[in-house]
Amino acid sequence: MALDFLESPSYLFSSESVTEGHPDKLCDQISDAILDEILAQDPAGRVACETCVTTGLVVVMGEITTACYIDIPSVVRRAIREAGYTQSSYGFDYQSCGVVVSIQEQSADIALGVDRSVEAKKRGMNSNYSDDPDKIGAGDQGMMVGFACNETPDLMPMPIYLAQKLCRQLALVRREGILPYLRPDGKSQVTVEYSYGIPRRVHTVILAAQHNPEVSDSVIERDLIERVAKQVIPSSLRDKNTKYLVNSTGRFVIGGPVADTGLTGRKILVDTYGGAARHGGGAFSGKDPTKVDRSGAYAARYVAKNIVAAGLADRLEIQISYAIGVAHPVSISIETFGTNKVPHETIMKLVNKHFDLRPAAIMRDLNLRRPIYKQTATYGHFGRDDIDLPWEHTDKADILRREAFMGLGESRAVS
């Protein structure tokens, strides 16, 4: 059944993004930098790492079980430096901030189910079955959602696609000295006008960028519209009625951890689909791939993107649910919002045939036990055209297309 917005002649939808200097995103980067450092030495390491930042202080908390040693304060300071907090005049910098670490091992009760799943116990499996996908259980219960649509080349919703690119452009003009007065913290928001589910024009662009106090509002507004907004928003989506709001409070000098306390995992819609799809609630950063909050969501995006790339639906949302300690998903469901070209039963059969959604199989097929995560901690985990992420590949689209339409006569095809 199609949702109402696909039948509406006109409606607006907005999504936001934030730059790497945003306090919450800074925490995501620190948590994933620690994860990457551990996986580089110990691919089997178990990591659940949370970070909090505030004025002059970073607190790293969580549960980590690993055979290696890493210098966590050094990793923290490097991540802060790379995010752009290099000067004390910003109110927060990598050299002077304090770093507090409170880490313990993963709960032994959780490890019981992750190391040896319910299925493994029933089959009497031991360590000799280490390559069997049944061996490892999900690291937690929960629902993971994957989504794809044909609104953009990367099969992402248009509002979040543009919002992420705006923030990347904000970072680019700061890092390359094109707008040297900019500082690390910043935000974007894009409102797109749709007609019958198709993006027609950009209605409003909002940009907020931390800046040097000496620069005038008029200069900032001019530069951000010309050097950021118009470099990202295609001319075909802009018109004389497109609105631009730049630093709408009139001043954004105080930013980063000095202005707002940051915490890992507080930007879950920025990380995913900008609110265009449902969300299971679990954040990604700081979690190793045995945590299905992360690996299950990546697998769900992989499934959804390949189905849309295959032309089986214009828009698809998939939900995968897990139980802690159980390898196989508890349930899998799909929603095509009335855009499917073949019956839902056909799509589900293809999902079950071509995608193994057990955690160990996901880690194997997407090669997740390696240090690739810090690069995902800013500008979204999905729809990235600037980095190579395995769950963004559409390598199964051809076979899905062939098998879906093979033998489908007029009576079975969905018009």
CSV table of C-alpha atoms in Angstrom, one decimal:
chain,number,residue,atom,x,y,z
A,1,MET,CA,0.0,0.0,0.0
A,2,ALA,CA,1.4,3.4,-1.0
A,3,LEU,CA,1.8,6.0,1.7
A,4,ASP,CA,-0.2,9.2,1.5
A,5,PHE,CA,2.9,11.4,0.5
A,6,LEU,CA,3.3,9.4,-2.7
A,7,GLU,CA,-0.2,10.4,-3.7
A,8,SER,CA,0.1,14.1,-2.6
A,9,PRO,CA,0.4,16.7,-5.4
A,10,SER,CA,2.8,18.8,-3.2
A,11,TYR,CA,4.5,18.4,0.2
A,12,LEU,CA,7.7,19.4,1.9
A,13,PHE,CA,10.3,17.2,3.6
A,14,SER,CA,13.5,18.3,5.5
A,15,SER,CA,16.7,16.6,6.6
A,16,GLU,CA,19.7,17.8,8.4
A,17,SER,CA,23.4,17.1,8.7
A,18,VAL,CA,26.3,18.3,10.8
A,19,THR,CA,30.1,18.8,10.3
A,20,GLU,CA,32.9,16.9,11.9
A,21,GLY,CA,33.3,19.7,14.5
A,22,HIS,CA,29.8,19.2,15.9
A,23,PRO,CA,30.1,18.0,19.5
A,24,ASP,CA,28.1,14.8,19.0
A,25,LYS,CA,29.9,14.0,15.7
A,26,LEU,CA,33.3,14.6,17.4
A,27,CYS,CA,32.3,11.9,19.9
A,28,ASP,CA,31.3,9.5,17.1
A,29,GLN,CA,34.7,10.1,15.5
A,30,ILE,CA,36.6,9.5,18.8
A,31,SER,CA,34.6,6.3,19.5
A,32,ASP,CA,35.2,4.9,16.0
A,33,ALA,CA,38.9,5.9,16.0
A,34,ILE,CA,39.3,3.8,19.1
A,35,LEU,CA,37.4,0.9,17.4
A,36,ASP,CA,39.6,1.2,14.3
A,37,GLU,CA,42.8,1.2,16.3
A,38,ILE,CA,41.7,-2.0,18.1
A,39,LEU,CA,40.5,-3.8,14.9
A,40,ALA,CA,43.8,-2.9,13.2
A,41,GLN,CA,45.6,-5.1,15.8
A,42,ASP,CA,42.9,-7.5,16.9
A,43,PRO,CA,40.1,-8.1,14.3
A,44,ALA,CA,38.2,-10.2,16.9
A,45,GLY,CA,38.2,-7.4,19.4
A,46,ARG,CA,34.9,-6.6,21.1
A,47,VAL,CA,34.2,-2.9,21.4
A,48,ALA,CA,31.4,-0.9,22.9
A,49,CYS,CA,32.9,2.6,23.3
A,50,GLU,CA,31.0,5.7,24.3
A,51,THR,CA,32.5,9.2,24.3
A,52,CYS,CA,31.4,12.5,26.0
A,53,VAL,CA,32.9,15.9,25.4
A,54,THR,CA,32.4,19.2,27.2
A,55,THR,CA,34.4,22.3,27.9
A,56,GLY,CA,38.0,21.2,28.2
A,57,LEU,CA,37.2,17.5,28.9
A,58,VAL,CA,36.8,14.2,27.0
A,59,VAL,CA,35.4,11.1,28.8
A,60,VAL,CA,35.7,7.7,27.2
A,61,MET,CA,33.6,5.0,28.7
A,62,GLY,CA,32.5,1.5,27.7
A,63,GLU,CA,33.3,-2.2,27.5
A,64,ILE,CA,36.3,-3.4,25.5
A,65,THR,CA,37.7,-7.0,25.3
A,66,THR,CA,40.8,-7.3,23.3
A,67,ALA,CA,44.2,-9.0,23.1
A,68,CYS,CA,46.0,-5.8,22.1
A,69,TYR,CA,47.0,-2.5,23.8
A,70,ILE,CA,46.2,0.9,22.5
A,71,ASP,CA,47.0,4.3,23.9
A,72,ILE,CA,43.5,5.7,24.2
A,73,PRO,CA,44.4,9.3,25.2
A,74,SER,CA,46.6,9.5,22.1
A,75,VAL,CA,43.9,8.2,19.8
A,76,VAL,CA,41.5,10.7,21.3
A,77,ARG,CA,43.8,13.7,20.8
A,78,ARG,CA,44.5,12.7,17.2
A,79,ALA,CA,40.8,12.4,16.4
A,80,ILE,CA,40.2,15.9,17.9
A,81,ARG,CA,43.1,17.4,15.9
A,82,GLU,CA,41.8,15.8,12.7
A,83,ALA,CA,38.4,17.3,13.3
A,84,GLY,CA,39.9,20.7,13.3
A,85,TYR,CA,40.2,21.7,17.0
A,86,THR,CA,43.8,22.8,16.7
A,87,GLN,CA,43.8,26.2,18.4
A,88,SER,CA,43.0,27.2,22.0
A,89,SER,CA,41.1,30.3,20.6
A,90,TYR,CA,38.3,27.8,19.6
A,91,GLY,CA,37.7,27.2,23.3
A,92,PHE,CA,38.5,23.5,22.9
A,93,ASP,CA,41.7,21.9,21.4
A,94,TYR,CA,43.4,18.6,21.2
A,95,GLN,CA,46.4,19.6,23.3
A,96,SER,CA,44.9,21.2,26.3
A,97,CYS,CA,41.7,19.1,26.9
A,98,GLY,CA,41.7,16.6,29.6
A,99,VAL,CA,41.0,12.9,28.8
A,100,VAL,CA,39.4,10.6,31.3
A,101,VAL,CA,39.1,6.8,30.5
A,102,SER,CA,36.8,4.4,32.2
A,103,ILE,CA,36.8,1.1,30.4
A,104,GLN,CA,35.9,-2.4,31.5
A,105,GLU,CA,35.6,-5.8,29.7
A,106,GLN,CA,32.5,-6.9,27.9
A,107,SER,CA,30.0,-8.7,30.1
A,108,ALA,CA,30.7,-12.4,30.4
A,109,ASP,CA,26.9,-13.0,30.1
A,110,ILE,CA,26.8,-11.2,26.7
A,111,ALA,CA,29.9,-13.1,25.5
A,112,LEU,CA,28.2,-16.4,26.2
A,113,GLY,CA,25.7,-15.7,23.4
A,114,VAL,CA,28.0,-13.9,21.0
A,115,ASP,CA,30.8,-16.5,21.2
A,116,ARG,CA,28.5,-19.4,20.8
A,117,SER,CA,25.0,-18.9,19.5
A,118,VAL,CA,21.8,-20.8,20.4
A,119,GLU,CA,22.1,-22.6,17.1
A,120,ALA,CA,25.7,-23.6,17.8
A,121,LYS,CA,24.7,-25.0,21.2
A,122,LYS,CA,21.9,-27.0,19.8
A,123,ARG,CA,24.3,-28.5,17.2
A,124,GLY,CA,27.0,-29.1,19.7
A,125,MET,CA,29.4,-26.9,17.9
A,126,ASN,CA,32.8,-26.0,19.4
A,127,SER,CA,35.8,-23.9,18.3
A,128,ASN,CA,36.5,-26.3,15.4
A,129,TYR,CA,33.4,-24.8,13.7
A,130,SER,CA,34.9,-21.2,13.7
A,131,ASP,CA,34.0,-20.5,10.1
A,132,ASP,CA,30.4,-21.6,10.4
A,133,PRO,CA,28.0,-18.6,10.3
A,134,ASP,CA,25.8,-20.3,12.9
A,135,LYS,CA,28.6,-20.1,15.5
A,136,ILE,CA,28.3,-16.4,16.4
A,137,GLY,CA,25.1,-15.0,17.9
A,138,ALA,CA,23.8,-11.5,17.6
A,139,GLY,CA,25.3,-9.1,20.2
A,140,ASP,CA,22.0,-7.7,21.2
A,141,GLN,CA,18.3,-7.8,20.4
A,142,GLY,CA,16.8,-5.1,18.2
A,143,MET,CA,15.4,-4.0,14.9
A,144,MET,CA,17.6,-2.7,12.1
A,145,VAL,CA,16.2,-0.8,9.1
A,146,GLY,CA,17.6,-0.5,5.6
A,147,PHE,CA,16.3,1.9,2.9
A,148,ALA,CA,17.0,2.9,-0.7
A,149,CYS,CA,15.1,4.9,-3.3
A,150,ASN,CA,15.8,6.1,-6.8
A,151,GLU,CA,15.7,9.9,-6.0
A,152,THR,CA,19.5,10.3,-6.3
A,153,PRO,CA,22.4,8.5,-8.0
A,154,ASP,CA,23.4,6.9,-4.7
A,155,LEU,CA,19.9,5.7,-4.1
A,156,MET,CA,19.3,8.0,-1.1
A,157,PRO,CA,16.5,10.4,-0.2
A,158,MET,CA,17.2,13.8,-1.8
A,159,PRO,CA,17.0,15.9,1.4
A,160,ILE,CA,19.7,13.9,3.4
A,161,TYR,CA,21.8,13.5,0.2
A,162,LEU,CA,22.0,17.2,-0.2
A,163,ALA,CA,22.4,18.0,3.5
A,164,GLN,CA,25.4,15.7,3.8
A,165,LYS,CA,27.0,17.2,0.7
A,166,LEU,CA,26.5,20.7,2.1
A,167,CYS,CA,28.3,19.8,5.3
A,168,ARG,CA,31.1,18.2,3.3
A,169,GLN,CA,31.5,21.4,1.3
A,170,LEU,CA,31.5,23.5,4.5
A,171,ALA,CA,34.4,21.3,5.7
A,172,LEU,CA,36.2,21.6,2.4
A,173,VAL,CA,36.1,25.4,2.2
A,174,ARG,CA,37.4,25.5,5.8
A,175,ARG,CA,40.1,23.0,5.4
A,176,GLU,CA,41.4,24.3,2.1
A,177,GLY,CA,41.5,27.9,3.4
A,178,ILE,CA,38.9,29.1,0.8
A,179,LEU,CA,36.9,30.6,3.7
A,180,PRO,CA,39.7,30.8,6.4
A,181,TYR,CA,37.4,32.4,9.0
A,182,LEU,CA,35.3,29.3,9.4
A,183,ARG,CA,35.7,27.0,12.5
A,184,PRO,CA,35.0,23.3,12.9
A,185,ASP,CA,31.4,23.3,14.1
A,186,GLY,CA,28.5,23.6,11.6
A,187,LYS,CA,25.2,22.3,10.4
A,188,SER,CA,23.0,22.2,7.3
A,189,GLN,CA,19.4,21.5,6.6
A,190,VAL,CA,17.6,21.1,3.3
A,191,THR,CA,13.8,21.2,2.6
A,192,VAL,CA,12.8,19.6,-0.6
A,193,GLU,CA,9.4,20.1,-2.3
A,194,TYR,CA,7.9,16.9,-3.7
A,195,SER,CA,5.1,16.2,-6.1
A,196,TYR,CA,3.6,12.7,-6.0
A,197,GLY,CA,6.8,11.3,-4.3
A,198,ILE,CA,9.2,12.9,-6.8
A,199,PRO,CA,11.6,15.7,-5.7
A,200,ARG,CA,10.9,18.8,-7.8
A,201,ARG,CA,12.8,21.7,-6.2
A,202,VAL,CA,14.8,22.8,-3.1
A,203,HIS,CA,12.5,25.0,-1.0
A,204,THR,CA,14.9,26.1,1.7
A,205,VAL,CA,18.6,25.7,2.5
A,206,ILE,CA,19.8,26.3,6.1
A,207,LEU,CA,23.5,26.7,6.9
A,208,ALA,CA,25.1,27.3,10.3
A,209,ALA,CA,28.8,27.7,10.5
A,210,GLN,CA,31.0,28.6,13.4
A,211,HIS,CA,33.2,31.6,12.5
A,212,ASN,CA,35.9,34.0,13.6
A,213,PRO,CA,34.3,36.9,15.5
A,214,GLU,CA,35.7,39.6,13.2
A,215,VAL,CA,33.8,38.5,10.1
A,216,SER,CA,30.6,40.3,9.3
A,217,ASP,CA,27.2,38.6,8.9
A,218,SER,CA,26.9,39.9,5.3
A,219,VAL,CA,30.2,38.4,4.3
A,220,ILE,CA,29.4,35.0,5.9
A,221,GLU,CA,25.9,35.0,4.2
A,222,ARG,CA,27.3,35.8,0.8
A,223,ASP,CA,30.2,33.3,1.0
A,224,LEU,CA,28.1,30.4,2.3
A,225,ILE,CA,25.4,30.9,-0.3
A,226,GLU,CA,27.9,31.2,-3.2
A,227,ARG,CA,30.8,29.0,-2.1
A,228,VAL,CA,28.7,26.3,-0.3
A,229,ALA,CA,25.0,26.2,-1.2
A,230,LYS,CA,25.2,26.9,-4.9
A,231,GLN,CA,28.2,24.6,-5.3
A,232,VAL,CA,26.1,21.7,-4.0
A,233,ILE,CA,22.5,22.3,-4.9
A,234,PRO,CA,22.0,21.7,-8.7
A,235,SER,CA,20.7,24.6,-10.6
A,236,SER,CA,17.9,22.5,-11.8
A,237,LEU,CA,16.6,22.3,-8.2
A,238,ARG,CA,17.1,26.0,-7.4
A,239,ASP,CA,14.8,28.8,-8.5
A,240,LYS,CA,14.1,32.4,-7.6
A,241,ASN,CA,11.9,31.3,-4.7
A,242,THR,CA,14.5,29.0,-3.0
A,243,LYS,CA,15.2,30.4,0.5
A,244,TYR,CA,18.6,30.6,2.1
A,245,LEU,CA,19.0,31.0,5.9
A,246,VAL,CA,22.6,31.5,7.1
A,247,ASN,CA,23.5,31.7,10.8
A,248,SER,CA,20.0,32.7,11.5
A,249,THR,CA,20.8,33.7,15.1
A,250,GLY,CA,23.1,36.4,13.7
A,251,ARG,CA,26.2,35.0,15.4
A,252,PHE,CA,28.0,31.6,15.7
A,253,VAL,CA,31.3,32.3,17.3
A,254,ILE,CA,31.0,30.0,20.4
A,255,GLY,CA,30.7,26.4,19.1
A,256,GLY,CA,31.8,22.9,19.6
A,257,PRO,CA,32.1,21.3,23.0
A,258,VAL,CA,32.2,24.8,24.7
A,259,ALA,CA,28.7,25.5,23.5
A,260,ASP,CA,27.2,22.0,23.7
A,261,THR,CA,28.0,18.8,25.5
A,262,GLY,CA,28.5,16.0,22.9
A,263,LEU,CA,27.8,12.3,23.2
A,264,THR,CA,28.3,9.3,20.9
A,265,GLY,CA,25.2,8.1,19.1
A,266,ARG,CA,23.0,11.2,19.2
A,267,LYS,CA,22.8,11.8,15.5
A,268,ILE,CA,21.1,8.6,14.3
A,269,LEU,CA,19.0,10.2,11.6
A,270,VAL,CA,22.0,12.2,10.3
A,271,ASP,CA,23.9,8.8,10.2
A,272,THR,CA,21.1,7.1,8.2
A,273,TYR,CA,18.3,8.4,6.0
A,274,GLY,CA,17.4,11.8,7.4
A,275,GLY,CA,14.0,10.7,8.7
A,276,ALA,CA,12.8,9.4,5.3
A,277,ALA,CA,12.8,5.9,6.7
A,278,ARG,CA,12.1,4.4,10.1
A,279,HIS,CA,14.9,3.7,12.5
A,280,GLY,CA,15.4,0.8,14.9
A,281,GLY,CA,16.9,3.1,17.5
A,282,GLY,CA,20.5,1.8,17.8
A,283,ALA,CA,23.4,4.0,17.1
A,284,PHE,CA,26.5,2.8,15.1
A,285,SER,CA,29.7,4.5,16.3
A,286,GLY,CA,32.0,2.8,18.8
A,287,LYS,CA,30.5,-0.7,18.2
A,288,ASP,CA,32.4,-3.6,16.6
A,289,PRO,CA,30.5,-5.6,13.9
A,290,THR,CA,29.3,-8.3,16.3
A,291,LYS,CA,26.8,-5.6,17.4
A,292,VAL,CA,23.9,-5.9,15.0
A,293,ASP,CA,23.0,-2.3,15.7
A,294,ARG,CA,25.8,-1.6,13.2
A,295,SER,CA,26.4,-4.7,11.1
A,296,GLY,CA,22.7,-5.5,10.8
A,297,ALA,CA,21.9,-1.9,9.6
A,298,TYR,CA,24.7,-2.1,7.1
A,299,ALA,CA,23.4,-5.4,5.8
A,300,ALA,CA,19.9,-4.0,5.6
A,301,ARG,CA,21.1,-1.0,3.5
A,302,TYR,CA,23.0,-3.5,1.2
A,303,VAL,CA,19.8,-5.5,0.6
A,304,ALA,CA,17.6,-2.4,0.0
A,305,LYS,CA,20.1,-0.8,-2.3
A,306,ASN,CA,20.6,-3.9,-4.5
A,307,ILE,CA,16.9,-4.4,-4.8
A,308,VAL,CA,16.3,-0.8,-5.9
A,309,ALA,CA,19.3,-0.9,-8.2
A,310,ALA,CA,17.9,-4.1,-9.7
A,311,GLY,CA,14.7,-2.2,-10.6
A,312,LEU,CA,12.5,-4.4,-8.4
A,313,ALA,CA,11.1,-1.3,-6.6
A,314,ASP,CA,11.6,2.4,-6.7
A,315,ARG,CA,11.6,2.6,-3.0
A,316,LEU,CA,12.2,-0.1,-0.4
A,317,GLU,CA,12.5,-0.3,3.3
A,318,ILE,CA,13.5,-3.5,5.0
A,319,GLN,CA,13.4,-4.4,8.7
A,320,ILE,CA,15.5,-7.1,10.2
A,321,SER,CA,15.1,-8.1,13.8
A,322,TYR,CA,17.5,-10.1,16.0
A,323,ALA,CA,17.6,-11.8,19.5
A,324,ILE,CA,20.7,-11.7,21.6
A,325,GLY,CA,22.7,-14.9,21.2
A,326,VAL,CA,20.7,-16.1,18.2
A,327,ALA,CA,22.4,-16.2,14.8
A,328,HIS,CA,19.4,-16.2,12.5
A,329,PRO,CA,17.2,-13.1,12.3
A,330,VAL,CA,13.9,-13.4,14.2
A,331,SER,CA,12.0,-11.7,11.4
A,332,ILE,CA,12.5,-10.0,8.0
A,333,SER,CA,9.9,-7.7,6.4
A,334,ILE,CA,9.9,-5.3,3.5
A,335,GLU,CA,7.8,-2.3,2.4
A,336,THR,CA,7.9,-0.9,-1.1
A,337,PHE,CA,5.2,1.8,-0.6
A,338,GLY,CA,3.4,0.6,-3.7
A,339,THR,CA,6.5,1.0,-6.0
A,340,ASN,CA,7.3,-2.7,-6.5
A,341,LYS,CA,7.6,-4.0,-10.0
A,342,VAL,CA,7.3,-7.6,-9.0
A,343,PRO,CA,5.3,-9.2,-6.2
A,344,HIS,CA,6.5,-8.8,-2.6
A,345,GLU,CA,6.7,-12.6,-2.4
A,346,THR,CA,9.2,-12.6,-5.2
A,347,ILE,CA,11.4,-10.0,-3.5
A,348,MET,CA,11.3,-11.8,-0.2
A,349,LYS,CA,12.3,-15.1,-1.9
A,350,LEU,CA,15.3,-13.3,-3.5
A,351,VAL,CA,16.3,-11.7,-0.2
A,352,ASN,CA,16.3,-15.1,1.5
A,353,LYS,CA,18.2,-16.7,-1.3
A,354,HIS,CA,20.9,-14.2,-2.0
A,355,PHE,CA,21.5,-12.5,1.4
A,356,ASP,CA,22.8,-14.3,4.5
A,357,LEU,CA,21.8,-12.1,7.4
A,358,ARG,CA,23.4,-14.0,10.2
A,359,PRO,CA,26.0,-11.7,12.0
A,360,ALA,CA,29.0,-13.9,11.1
A,361,ALA,CA,27.9,-14.1,7.5
A,362,ILE,CA,27.4,-10.3,7.3
A,363,MET,CA,30.9,-9.8,8.8
A,364,ARG,CA,32.3,-12.2,6.3
A,365,ASP,CA,30.5,-11.0,3.2
A,366,LEU,CA,31.0,-7.3,3.8
A,367,ASN,CA,34.5,-7.8,5.3
A,368,LEU,CA,33.7,-5.9,8.4
A,369,ARG,CA,36.4,-7.0,10.8
A,370,ARG,CA,38.8,-4.3,9.7
A,371,PRO,CA,39.5,-0.6,10.6
A,372,ILE,CA,37.1,1.2,8.2
A,373,TYR,CA,34.8,2.9,10.7
A,374,LYS,CA,36.1,6.3,11.6
A,375,GLN,CA,35.5,7.5,8.0
A,376,THR,CA,31.8,6.7,8.4
A,377,ALA,CA,31.5,8.8,11.6
A,378,THR,CA,30.9,12.0,9.7
A,379,TYR,CA,28.6,12.7,6.7
A,380,GLY,CA,26.6,9.6,6.9
A,381,HIS,CA,27.1,5.8,6.8
A,382,PHE,CA,25.0,5.4,3.6
A,383,GLY,CA,25.0,6.9,0.1
A,384,ARG,CA,28.7,7.9,0.2
A,385,ASP,CA,30.3,8.6,-3.1
A,386,ASP,CA,33.5,9.8,-1.6
A,387,ILE,CA,34.6,6.6,0.1
A,388,ASP,CA,34.3,2.9,-0.8
A,389,LEU,CA,32.0,1.1,1.6
A,390,PRO,CA,31.1,-2.6,1.0
A,391,TRP,CA,27.4,-2.2,1.9
A,392,GLU,CA,27.1,0.4,-0.8
A,393,HIS,CA,28.1,-2.0,-3.6
A,394,THR,CA,25.3,-3.1,-6.0
A,395,ASP,CA,27.1,-6.3,-7.0
A,396,LYS,CA,23.9,-8.4,-6.6
A,397,ALA,CA,21.6,-6.2,-8.6
A,398,ASP,CA,22.2,-8.1,-11.9
A,399,ILE,CA,21.3,-11.5,-10.6
A,400,LEU,CA,18.3,-10.1,-8.6
A,401,ARG,CA,17.0,-8.5,-11.8
A,402,ARG,CA,17.5,-11.7,-13.9
A,403,GLU,CA,15.9,-14.0,-11.4
A,404,ALA,CA,13.0,-11.6,-10.5
A,405,PHE,CA,11.9,-11.1,-14.1
A,406,MET,CA,12.7,-14.6,-15.3
A,407,GLY,CA,9.4,-16.1,-16.4
A,408,LEU,CA,7.3,-13.3,-15.1
A,409,GLY,CA,4.4,-13.0,-17.5
A,410,GLU,CA,1.9,-10.1,-17.8
A,411,SER,CA,-0.4,-11.8,-15.3
A,412,ARG,CA,2.3,-11.8,-12.6
A,413,ALA,CA,4.0,-8.5,-13.2
A,414,VAL,CA,3.1,-5.5,-11.1
A,415,SER,CA,2.0,-2.5,-13.1
